[in-house]
XYZ file of C-alpha atoms in Angstrom:
724
model
C 0.176 -0.025 -0.132
C 2.723 2.322 1.082
C 4.635 1.482 -2.508
C 1.414 2.512 -4.441
C 1.219 5.779 -2.587
C 5.046 6.580 -2.934
C 4.556 5.576 -6.661
C 1.639 8.063 -7.365
C 3.420 10.877 -5.298
C 6.319 10.437 -7.723
C 3.962 10.261 -10.660
C 2.603 13.743 -9.712
C 6.134 15.452 -9.392
C 6.960 14.359 -12.654
C 3.763 15.511 -14.237
C 4.372 18.912 -12.156
C 7.855 19.443 -13.244
C 6.372 18.997 -17.201
C 3.800 21.369 -16.436
C 6.128 23.750 -14.908
C 8.661 23.436 -17.599
C 6.234 24.148 -19.989
C 4.683 26.973 -18.334
C 8.170 28.871 -17.906
C 8.566 28.185 -21.634
C 5.207 29.917 -22.467
C 6.187 32.914 -19.987
C 9.732 33.119 -21.449
C 8.111 32.939 -25.058
C 5.772 35.703 -24.032
C 8.310 38.050 -22.506
C 10.175 37.550 -25.702
C 7.375 38.570 -27.547
C 6.581 41.429 -25.402
C 10.213 42.704 -25.748
C 10.162 42.335 -29.536
C 7.044 44.049 -29.650
C 8.560 47.043 -27.427
C 11.631 47.332 -29.799
C 9.511 47.445 -32.823
C 7.062 50.023 -31.283
C 9.731 52.246 -29.614
C 13.368 51.425 -30.677
C 12.576 50.643 -34.500
C 9.269 52.884 -34.852
C 10.938 55.182 -37.394
C 12.196 52.421 -39.542
C 9.149 50.482 -39.880
C 7.257 53.578 -40.467
C 9.620 54.335 -43.295
C 9.008 50.769 -44.558
C 5.497 51.085 -44.297
C 5.565 53.947 -46.684
C 7.123 51.843 -49.245
C 4.393 48.993 -48.988
C 2.052 49.014 -52.100
C -1.432 47.906 -51.970
C -2.278 44.992 -54.471
C -4.725 47.203 -56.366
C -4.035 50.913 -57.035
C -6.067 53.576 -58.582
C -4.478 54.491 -61.931
C -5.262 58.229 -62.381
C -5.765 59.576 -65.919
C -4.059 62.561 -67.557
C -6.485 65.734 -67.411
C -6.659 67.110 -70.848
C -5.163 70.175 -72.056
C -6.470 73.774 -73.030
C -5.574 74.960 -75.984
C -5.356 78.158 -77.939
C -6.871 78.860 -81.317
C -3.615 78.227 -82.773
C -2.947 74.922 -80.656
C -0.516 76.506 -78.151
C -0.952 75.011 -74.478
C -2.936 77.443 -72.326
C -3.361 75.048 -69.420
C -1.543 71.730 -68.906
C -0.926 69.120 -66.227
C 2.527 69.225 -64.704
C 4.431 67.114 -62.197
C 6.106 68.779 -59.282
C 8.028 67.358 -56.598
C 9.122 67.727 -53.020
C 12.728 66.032 -52.342
C 13.728 64.790 -48.746
C 17.256 64.070 -48.045
C 18.537 61.310 -45.688
C 21.679 62.301 -43.649
C 21.776 58.791 -41.670
C 21.964 55.075 -42.640
C 19.489 52.778 -42.412
C 21.579 49.555 -42.168
C 20.876 47.161 -39.302
C 24.200 45.441 -39.402
C 26.401 47.495 -37.034
C 29.513 47.234 -39.432
C 27.692 47.895 -42.641
C 25.960 50.940 -40.686
C 29.277 52.092 -39.528
C 30.828 51.988 -43.129
C 27.791 53.309 -44.829
C 27.526 56.440 -42.201
C 31.319 57.034 -42.879
C 30.493 57.592 -46.497
C 27.693 59.600 -46.155
C 29.467 61.880 -43.843
C 32.562 61.971 -45.884
C 30.209 62.985 -48.829
C 28.626 65.565 -46.971
C 31.896 67.657 -45.535
C 33.632 67.213 -48.879
C 30.862 68.541 -51.144
C 28.343 70.533 -49.114
C 29.591 74.019 -50.233
C 29.403 72.864 -53.995
C 26.105 71.097 -53.033
C 24.717 74.606 -51.874
C 26.128 76.573 -54.857
C 24.143 74.046 -57.119
C 20.739 74.401 -55.352
C 21.581 78.160 -55.133
C 21.695 78.323 -59.050
C 18.390 76.458 -59.484
C 16.625 78.297 -56.575
C 18.179 81.739 -56.440
C 15.952 82.883 -53.687
C 17.980 81.031 -51.255
C 21.724 82.238 -50.777
C 24.301 79.711 -50.463
C 24.955 80.247 -46.932
C 21.378 80.101 -46.171
C 21.604 76.602 -47.922
C 24.659 75.519 -46.236
C 23.285 76.317 -42.675
C 20.187 74.370 -43.850
C 21.900 71.316 -44.588
C 24.295 71.332 -41.339
C 20.881 71.821 -39.303
C 19.183 68.813 -40.866
C 22.302 66.693 -40.544
C 21.976 66.785 -36.686
C 18.198 67.013 -36.493
C 15.667 64.420 -35.327
C 14.281 64.633 -39.022
C 17.789 63.743 -40.426
C 16.304 60.905 -42.315
C 13.716 62.920 -44.114
C 15.181 66.393 -44.398
C 13.697 68.939 -46.752
C 15.791 69.771 -49.631
C 14.519 73.458 -49.627
C 14.158 75.475 -46.318
C 10.900 76.929 -45.353
C 8.874 74.943 -47.780
C 4.927 74.508 -46.567
C 3.719 70.983 -46.896
C 1.101 72.010 -49.607
C 3.969 73.284 -51.937
C 5.960 71.192 -54.597
C 8.236 73.445 -55.700
C 10.767 71.265 -57.921
C 9.924 70.951 -61.496
C 10.299 67.976 -63.521
C 13.385 69.232 -65.072
C 14.826 70.400 -61.920
C 14.167 67.114 -60.304
C 15.838 65.227 -63.428
C 18.887 67.786 -62.978
C 19.080 67.050 -59.285
C 18.892 63.200 -59.049
C 21.793 63.274 -61.800
C 24.061 65.055 -59.593
C 26.729 62.984 -57.451
C 25.185 63.781 -54.138
C 21.518 62.564 -54.950
C 21.968 59.120 -56.249
C 20.384 55.603 -55.548
C 21.226 54.111 -52.104
C 24.742 53.338 -51.490
C 26.155 55.656 -53.927
C 25.050 59.280 -52.610
C 22.863 60.819 -49.955
C 19.478 58.716 -49.886
C 16.498 60.591 -50.641
C 12.783 60.203 -50.746
C 10.429 61.912 -52.949
C 6.750 63.172 -53.088
C 5.415 64.344 -56.313
C 1.945 66.335 -57.149
C 0.315 66.865 -60.560
C -1.021 70.371 -60.737
C -2.062 72.589 -63.671
C 0.335 75.254 -65.172
C -0.511 78.000 -67.485
C 2.615 78.528 -69.370
C 1.501 82.120 -70.485
C 1.172 83.286 -66.863
C -2.013 85.195 -65.887
C -3.335 85.732 -69.556
C -6.961 85.202 -69.521
C -6.698 83.345 -66.337
C -10.207 83.845 -65.161
C -11.555 82.395 -68.285
C -9.386 79.612 -68.592
C -9.983 78.514 -64.804
C -8.381 76.954 -61.963
C -8.289 73.917 -59.733
C -8.396 73.799 -55.753
C -5.310 73.361 -54.186
C -4.456 69.626 -53.271
C -7.657 68.274 -54.907
C -8.883 67.126 -58.349
C -11.679 69.728 -58.495
C -12.052 72.526 -60.730
C -13.109 75.949 -59.123
C -14.137 78.306 -62.240
C -13.756 79.211 -65.615
C -13.303 76.515 -68.635
C -11.637 73.962 -66.274
C -15.007 74.003 -64.208
C -17.461 74.120 -67.181
C -15.740 71.469 -69.091
C -14.578 69.690 -66.084
C -16.161 66.108 -66.948
C -14.687 66.243 -70.297
C -11.113 67.163 -69.260
C -11.113 64.887 -66.173
C -11.097 61.243 -67.994
C -11.855 58.278 -66.390
C -9.561 56.329 -63.765
C -8.011 52.831 -64.522
C -7.076 50.055 -61.789
C -3.935 48.330 -61.751
C -1.594 46.360 -59.369
C 2.250 46.451 -58.769
C 4.592 43.738 -60.130
C 8.131 43.380 -59.393
C 10.379 42.545 -62.189
C 14.160 42.174 -61.416
C 13.521 43.886 -58.123
C 11.793 47.077 -59.859
C 8.449 47.716 -59.313
C 5.808 48.336 -62.294
C 2.322 49.256 -62.475
C 0.225 46.836 -64.582
C -2.988 48.122 -65.753
C -5.959 45.722 -65.222
C -8.490 48.288 -66.285
C -6.614 50.994 -68.447
C -7.312 54.731 -67.551
C -9.163 57.029 -70.322
C -6.907 60.082 -70.444
C -8.948 63.421 -70.613
C -10.076 65.295 -73.664
C -8.502 68.272 -74.801
C -10.477 71.130 -75.610
C -9.454 74.019 -78.103
C -10.523 77.898 -77.398
C -10.871 80.672 -79.253
C -8.434 82.520 -77.549
C -5.394 83.905 -79.293
C -2.310 84.417 -77.338
C -1.046 87.413 -79.193
C -4.608 89.335 -79.227
C -4.995 88.422 -75.524
C -1.627 90.150 -74.720
C -2.383 92.996 -76.649
C -5.679 93.427 -75.213
C -4.491 93.035 -71.591
C -1.507 95.368 -72.012
C -3.798 98.021 -73.610
C -6.358 97.992 -70.677
C -3.899 97.707 -67.780
C -1.866 100.783 -69.266
C -5.321 102.949 -69.286
C -6.414 101.734 -65.839
C -2.935 102.681 -64.333
C -3.176 106.054 -66.073
C -6.756 107.058 -64.763
C -6.377 105.000 -61.476
C -9.648 103.076 -62.266
C -11.098 100.566 -59.952
C -11.428 97.898 -62.801
C -11.892 97.506 -66.417
C -12.882 94.981 -69.027
C -12.107 94.559 -72.686
C -13.312 91.784 -74.933
C -12.381 91.322 -78.686
C -14.736 89.111 -81.005
C -14.403 87.424 -84.337
C -17.457 89.065 -86.523
C -18.361 86.052 -88.620
C -18.244 83.473 -85.892
C -18.601 85.135 -82.712
C -15.277 83.521 -81.592
C -13.926 85.375 -78.218
C -10.283 86.206 -79.249
C -9.532 87.774 -76.096
C -11.003 88.415 -72.779
C -9.652 90.587 -70.109
C -11.089 91.618 -66.647
C -8.748 93.816 -64.527
C -9.151 94.793 -60.883
C -7.219 97.463 -58.878
C -5.258 95.399 -56.051
C -2.571 96.447 -53.746
C 0.049 94.827 -56.059
C -1.439 96.240 -59.593
C -4.184 95.202 -61.739
C -4.919 91.482 -61.972
C -7.927 89.332 -62.848
C -9.973 88.700 -59.771
C -13.176 88.063 -61.141
C -14.634 87.699 -65.088
C -16.616 90.903 -65.061
C -17.243 90.438 -68.579
C -19.709 87.710 -68.389
C -20.567 87.669 -64.610
C -21.514 91.442 -63.704
C -24.458 93.388 -65.077
C -24.730 97.161 -65.239
C -26.775 99.930 -66.692
C -25.091 100.287 -70.237
C -25.464 103.961 -70.810
C -25.141 105.739 -74.030
C -23.713 102.234 -75.825
C -27.741 101.518 -75.488
C -29.033 104.312 -77.826
C -27.933 102.560 -81.064
C -30.566 99.930 -79.733
C -33.306 102.309 -79.144
C -33.032 104.294 -82.497
C -32.920 100.582 -84.185
C -36.286 99.748 -82.742
C -37.815 103.232 -83.549
C -36.502 103.055 -87.123
C -37.556 99.696 -87.628
C -41.081 100.279 -86.029
C -41.270 103.165 -88.353
C -41.793 105.441 -85.454
C -38.945 108.102 -86.464
C -37.286 108.866 -89.837
C -33.350 109.214 -89.824
C -34.136 113.040 -90.826
C -36.238 113.784 -88.217
C -34.779 116.718 -85.894
C -35.445 117.623 -82.134
C -34.306 120.662 -80.198
C -32.045 119.286 -77.643
C -32.632 122.101 -74.770
C -29.015 123.079 -74.873
C -28.041 120.438 -72.032
C -30.772 120.450 -69.428
C -34.297 119.470 -69.564
C -36.733 118.568 -66.721
C -39.925 118.205 -68.986
C -40.077 114.311 -68.293
C -41.669 114.769 -64.965
C -41.101 113.225 -61.626
C -38.518 115.942 -60.853
C -35.654 114.340 -62.608
C -33.317 116.449 -64.435
C -31.760 115.162 -67.751
C -28.169 116.698 -68.560
C -25.948 116.424 -71.720
C -22.073 117.040 -71.554
C -20.671 120.546 -71.574
C -23.519 123.333 -72.823
C -25.194 120.620 -74.579
C -26.791 121.176 -78.088
C -29.470 123.101 -79.875
C -31.495 121.442 -82.910
C -30.092 117.998 -83.987
C -31.049 115.408 -86.429
C -30.741 111.529 -85.522
C -27.410 111.264 -87.112
C -26.382 114.226 -84.884
C -28.046 112.756 -81.821
C -25.967 109.592 -82.302
C -22.508 111.335 -83.223
C -22.695 113.562 -80.103
C -24.108 111.201 -77.786
C -27.229 113.591 -76.878
C -29.140 112.052 -74.164
C -32.211 114.781 -74.299
C -32.387 114.119 -77.990
C -32.804 110.676 -77.687
C -35.368 110.594 -74.964
C -37.706 113.184 -76.594
C -37.798 111.132 -79.702
C -38.092 107.831 -77.891
C -40.700 109.144 -75.673
C -42.783 110.726 -78.298
C -42.825 107.695 -80.562
C -43.757 105.264 -77.783
C -45.554 107.198 -74.735
C -48.910 105.825 -75.838
C -47.442 102.172 -75.992
C -44.281 101.874 -74.128
C -44.629 98.087 -74.134
C -44.070 97.902 -78.044
C -40.420 99.745 -77.307
C -39.516 96.957 -75.070
C -40.815 94.146 -77.618
C -38.511 95.993 -80.167
C -35.612 95.761 -77.524
C -36.479 91.697 -77.365
C -36.701 91.424 -80.956
C -32.786 92.674 -81.532
C -31.765 89.798 -79.099
C -29.627 91.889 -76.893
C -31.575 90.405 -74.140
C -30.572 86.811 -74.415
C -28.745 85.272 -71.615
C -25.224 84.094 -73.285
C -23.989 81.502 -70.900
C -20.769 81.592 -72.836
C -19.881 78.024 -72.209
C -19.081 79.193 -68.656
C -20.583 78.685 -65.263
C -21.878 81.684 -63.325
C -22.744 84.010 -66.225
C -24.794 87.273 -65.669
C -28.194 87.236 -67.242
C -29.351 90.538 -68.787
C -32.589 92.480 -66.642
C -34.662 94.075 -69.268
C -38.074 94.701 -67.503
C -40.685 93.635 -70.148
C -43.947 94.510 -68.158
C -45.376 96.420 -65.233
C -46.007 100.069 -64.232
C -44.596 102.906 -66.691
C -44.038 106.153 -64.694
C -43.264 109.438 -66.567
C -39.411 108.672 -66.236
C -38.928 104.893 -67.101
C -39.208 105.288 -70.616
C -36.987 108.251 -71.203
C -34.279 107.010 -69.130
C -34.140 103.433 -70.320
C -34.166 104.820 -73.898
C -30.446 106.049 -73.102
C -29.205 102.977 -71.296
C -30.735 103.086 -67.470
C -33.401 101.236 -65.911
C -31.947 97.961 -67.515
C -28.822 95.987 -66.632
C -26.709 93.577 -68.706
C -23.163 92.159 -69.210
C -20.931 93.901 -71.485
C -20.717 90.841 -73.491
C -24.392 91.458 -74.613
C -23.458 95.170 -75.741
C -20.782 93.342 -77.509
C -22.994 90.708 -79.072
C -25.420 93.422 -80.418
C -22.445 95.572 -82.077
C -21.035 92.303 -83.545
C -24.575 91.747 -85.001
C -24.377 95.041 -86.703
C -21.144 94.265 -88.002
C -22.214 90.882 -89.114
C -24.804 92.320 -91.536
C -27.678 91.994 -89.042
C -27.004 88.298 -88.089
C -26.366 87.793 -84.226
C -24.375 85.031 -83.273
C -23.708 83.825 -79.746
C -20.159 84.328 -78.200
C -18.116 81.386 -78.385
C -15.131 80.385 -76.393
C -14.574 76.733 -77.380
C -14.636 75.449 -80.821
C -13.440 71.864 -80.435
C -13.028 68.675 -78.126
C -10.201 66.293 -79.039
C -8.959 63.005 -77.780
C -5.142 61.948 -78.452
C -5.276 64.601 -81.208
C -8.134 63.715 -83.218
C -11.456 65.655 -83.182
C -14.345 64.066 -81.562
C -16.397 67.109 -81.438
C -16.957 70.274 -82.782
C -18.950 73.034 -81.392
C -20.954 75.117 -84.335
C -21.723 78.942 -84.501
C -24.866 79.266 -82.875
C -27.132 82.220 -84.427
C -29.497 83.860 -82.282
C -30.939 86.168 -84.681
C -30.927 85.711 -88.356
C -32.036 89.383 -88.814
C -31.956 91.727 -85.764
C -33.706 94.234 -88.079
C -34.397 95.477 -91.665
C -31.883 95.961 -93.773
C -32.601 99.643 -94.558
C -32.484 100.215 -90.707
C -29.120 98.406 -90.520
C -27.626 100.923 -92.899
C -28.409 103.723 -91.242
C -27.304 102.403 -87.961
C -23.958 101.461 -89.663
C -23.518 105.122 -91.166
C -24.295 106.519 -87.628
C -21.819 104.492 -85.827
C -19.206 105.794 -88.441
C -20.051 109.072 -87.839
C -19.254 108.776 -84.309
C -15.833 107.855 -84.911
C -15.380 110.335 -87.985
C -15.538 113.730 -85.911
C -17.829 112.754 -83.192
C -17.919 111.601 -79.451
C -15.595 108.317 -80.451
C -13.043 110.291 -82.599
C -10.093 108.827 -80.169
C -11.133 105.356 -81.599
C -10.356 106.220 -85.059
C -7.421 105.015 -87.188
C -5.577 106.544 -90.040
C -5.226 102.858 -91.550
C -8.786 101.503 -91.562
C -12.381 102.594 -90.953
C -13.856 102.259 -87.511
C -17.418 102.411 -86.340
C -18.779 102.316 -82.853
C -20.460 104.123 -79.880
C -19.239 105.929 -76.830
C -21.133 105.153 -73.293
C -20.699 106.919 -69.846
C -23.180 105.642 -67.266
C -23.451 106.685 -63.726
C -23.380 103.648 -61.592
C -26.316 103.357 -58.838
C -24.997 103.146 -55.192
C -27.971 100.757 -54.154
C -30.479 102.362 -52.057
C -28.562 105.884 -51.968
C -29.172 105.855 -55.640
C -26.844 108.166 -57.947
C -26.329 111.143 -55.322
C -24.045 109.759 -52.687
C -20.967 111.406 -52.591
C -18.101 110.680 -54.835
C -19.697 109.355 -58.313
C -18.877 106.174 -59.706
C -19.162 105.917 -63.708
C -19.006 102.865 -65.999
C -17.495 104.548 -69.255
C -17.167 102.275 -72.555
C -16.560 102.196 -76.386
C -17.984 99.638 -78.522
C -17.297 99.394 -82.042
C -16.002 97.059 -85.077
C -13.160 97.336 -87.502
C -12.601 97.783 -90.497
C -15.996 99.360 -90.745
C -16.297 98.720 -94.699
C -15.411 94.992 -94.317
C -15.887 94.340 -90.315
C -13.658 91.337 -89.176
C -13.528 92.196 -85.233
C -15.916 93.828 -82.833
C -14.433 94.895 -79.506
C -15.656 96.490 -76.393
C -13.854 98.389 -73.618
C -15.405 99.223 -70.357
C -13.928 100.985 -67.251
C -15.185 101.674 -63.800
C -13.764 105.189 -62.285
C -14.826 107.252 -59.491
C -14.534 110.913 -59.077
C -13.387 113.580 -61.862
C -14.278 113.776 -65.316
C -15.317 110.540 -66.923
C -15.830 109.825 -70.787
C -16.058 106.847 -72.734
C -14.504 108.831 -75.544
C -11.625 109.802 -73.471
C -10.746 106.733 -71.412
C -12.178 103.695 -73.253
C -11.859 104.723 -77.013
C -7.863 105.014 -76.759
C -7.957 101.330 -75.453
C -9.915 100.498 -78.560
C -7.817 102.136 -80.752
C -4.690 100.812 -79.425
C -5.975 97.197 -79.466
C -7.451 97.515 -83.207
C -4.477 98.964 -84.593
C -2.141 95.995 -83.236
C -4.440 93.454 -84.047
C -4.721 94.676 -87.866
C -1.250 95.331 -88.075
C -0.354 91.604 -87.103
C -2.620 90.763 -90.143
C -1.311 92.735 -92.759
C 0.496 90.570 -95.411
C 2.148 92.746 -98.362
C 3.558 91.410 -101.645
C 7.365 91.577 -101.971
C 6.774 93.767 -105.346
C 5.650 96.368 -103.173
C 8.925 96.305 -101.883
C 10.887 96.901 -105.285
C 12.713 100.372 -105.680
C 11.732 101.503 -109.287
C 13.785 104.650 -108.883
C 16.999 103.602 -107.723
C 19.357 100.914 -108.796
C 20.387 98.355 -106.392
C 24.141 97.580 -106.330
C 25.355 94.624 -104.160
C 28.391 94.596 -102.064
C 31.162 92.321 -103.545
C 34.041 90.610 -101.814
C 37.408 89.986 -103.144
C 38.186 86.375 -103.857
C 37.038 83.996 -106.467
C 36.471 85.996 -109.739
C 35.078 83.227 -111.614
C 32.116 83.099 -108.956
C 31.774 86.642 -108.772
C 31.309 87.154 -112.562
C 28.546 84.447 -112.270
C 26.595 86.051 -109.965
C 26.698 89.431 -111.364
C 25.712 88.047 -114.834
C 22.887 86.479 -113.158
C 22.053 89.800 -111.324
C 21.921 91.432 -115.126
C 25.301 93.090 -114.721
C 28.491 92.698 -117.009
C 31.617 93.375 -115.240
C 34.593 94.582 -116.882
C 37.682 92.756 -116.692
C 40.867 94.978 -116.363
C 43.708 92.327 -117.295
C 42.636 88.792 -118.514
C 39.506 86.873 -118.707
C 41.480 83.917 -117.031
C 41.912 85.378 -113.759
C 40.899 83.220 -110.647
C 41.654 85.718 -107.531
C 40.864 89.060 -107.714
C 39.315 92.287 -105.960
C 35.975 94.411 -107.445
C 35.978 98.220 -107.544
C 32.905 100.078 -108.709
C 33.492 102.609 -110.907
C 30.190 104.799 -111.287
C 27.786 102.136 -111.892
C 30.314 99.485 -113.325
C 32.247 96.799 -111.605
C 35.932 96.308 -112.425
C 37.904 93.143 -111.580
C 41.586 93.261 -111.065
C 43.615 90.260 -110.212
C 45.428 89.321 -106.979
C 48.850 87.818 -108.195
C 50.314 85.255 -105.917
C 53.987 85.057 -105.548
C 55.980 82.266 -104.135
C 57.292 82.968 -100.398
C 55.311 86.092 -100.087
C 51.960 86.325 -97.922
C 48.883 86.757 -99.970
C 46.805 89.837 -99.157
C 43.272 88.663 -98.390
C 41.781 91.782 -97.118
C 38.313 92.287 -98.327
C 37.948 88.489 -98.952
C 35.187 86.162 -97.200
C 36.548 83.801 -94.803
C 36.308 80.835 -97.302
C 38.423 82.450 -99.817
C 40.766 83.746 -97.614
C 41.333 80.376 -95.828
C 42.029 78.477 -99.028
C 44.546 81.017 -100.443
C 46.428 81.183 -97.359
C 46.232 77.396 -96.351
C 47.437 76.668 -100.140
C 50.156 79.157 -99.603
C 51.455 77.034 -96.691
C 50.379 79.099 -93.699
C 48.233 77.889 -90.700
C 45.453 80.069 -90.202
C 43.434 81.182 -86.906
C 40.092 83.106 -87.826
C 38.576 85.488 -85.289
C 35.058 87.241 -86.008
C 32.477 86.755 -88.799
C 32.062 88.749 -92.071
C 34.704 89.898 -94.521
C 38.544 89.961 -93.731
C 39.317 93.444 -92.315
C 43.053 92.538 -91.050
C 45.703 89.923 -91.060
C 48.524 89.391 -88.645
C 51.140 88.983 -91.337
C 51.044 91.907 -93.997
C 50.452 91.022 -97.514
C 53.351 90.813 -99.512
C 55.755 90.239 -96.355
C 58.048 87.118 -96.531
C 57.119 83.819 -94.530
C 58.114 80.202 -93.812
C 55.775 77.354 -94.547
C 53.835 76.405 -91.421
C 53.896 80.089 -89.910
C 50.911 81.257 -88.151
C 48.638 84.062 -89.632
C 45.430 85.527 -88.020
C 42.818 86.911 -89.682
C 39.908 89.191 -87.877
C 36.767 89.310 -89.548
C 33.888 91.857 -89.193
C 30.533 92.618 -90.975
């Protein structure tokens, strides 16, 4: 019995030892796991964070290339460019101590030997940073906690990617930024951003993207976002020979390109002319738009606003804001009245010498200066007479003012032109409602109605286009991979704005405005111009038109050449205080734009440059006389030989209108005189004589280091100096 108990206790002890051994083993294994976790979480945290950045998910979105925005001539106005941020790594990643020490020694040696040279290289690429500043930046990074990821450039925001693709390729080709184990190891972050190669030209019309987002803000970027954006693809990463490659499972579809009507040269001319006038008169803002008559294509569109740093495009005022057009509306009023037969072009009216209160309501209408007496309809338009316009229109439509508004709508000027843009302004021309005593008179001269300047431009363009109003157009084609996938046609708004007779009368009156009228500053000596000035006082909201300093919108709208119109242009300027007038502020801008636009289109025949009075005699170099004689005979000239028809080298002199040729005699052992020859002939003669020739300059030989006919030995050096 005792033996059995003893045996049982022995068995228990063996089992207990086994469990204890297993328990201790598990505990030890758990401690090791905890220790390893602690090492990974704390001691090796930075290492594994860096490793995690390089891990690539199995499936990745392949972003499509956003389409380009092109000018009418195919130039890039907006395109997608990749920009970079580079981070330097001054410390080793090696885990093995021996290899780590060797790698760190290599990096430290490279740093100490080349830091100054590297700073100079970066300074040449980014001159806003001095060499001293860059050197200190690198020294700080070497001892910083961020030495594994130190930015290449100091003070760069996390949202900025200041390094272009070309700069990136240049930098990574230097001895300092090479693959691991060859230079300083570096990490790279890239971002695709939209770039406008021509700077701020037409920037509000072209549009922009939200920073850091693939989302359009305004302009054509927003209007055509779905077309420009493209369709993303799906792919995965495969490693081939330890190099990662993206393999597309579902290929992306790149965005389409859009071709605009904007002409870079015309846009530049328009912006420069407008900015110059705004600075001259210290205006608050200004707009200028240039349109092609036949198609309605917008060749240039500029909207500049005064800022602390000058005039820049803040809003697209040309299509967004609505204003009372002022006197540029008077041709609309007369077109309606003439077309309805309410007035005749020969009608005259007494213009009250510039001050009239007869419309009622206590309102007093005035004209510039001392005003005018009796004027006929062309005279009213030519001098932009407010009283004359209002008296004629009021007399014609006082019993049926609604017919006047119906006539305005008939012209098409009330059309809401969306302009292939989002957020364009719509005209406000009241069609019905209560008509008090002042509404019709003031409406006839461009008040009590609001519209964007683009509507005024479209109206005048319709006049220039033979009475056909077309919608302003900004985009003509959509292309994908260079092929046209859609053409956007010209859209006709009105086939006939008015009767042909009325149209010719309006054209005649608009030409008179520029020919000695209020728009004389828009005239050109080279081609005919037609148009109309406008000056409108801007209402200050609830305060009306009498609130301290008066603000005016001055404008000029017209077309050129008036006898065969090609372009229509409107210039509108907002200014406060002092004298304001469309003829003195806006018309000069129109003049500059029209002159420069037409100058670039002039193509003259070469025959016009022929001088039929004076005889042209070419300059003839010394040298090969056989070639010279051949050329002169081809030009219809017969050179005179002085000694022999067999001479090879010679000189040409001009005696009156006759060329005379004399030979250059070569003597053994004497330096040839090559002064006056071209480089090819001089080189041939001198080297044939046995001289070694050095040439400096271009043109004909003006001097030679060894004088002509002086003695020399074969192999001597001679220097010949050439100039034009």
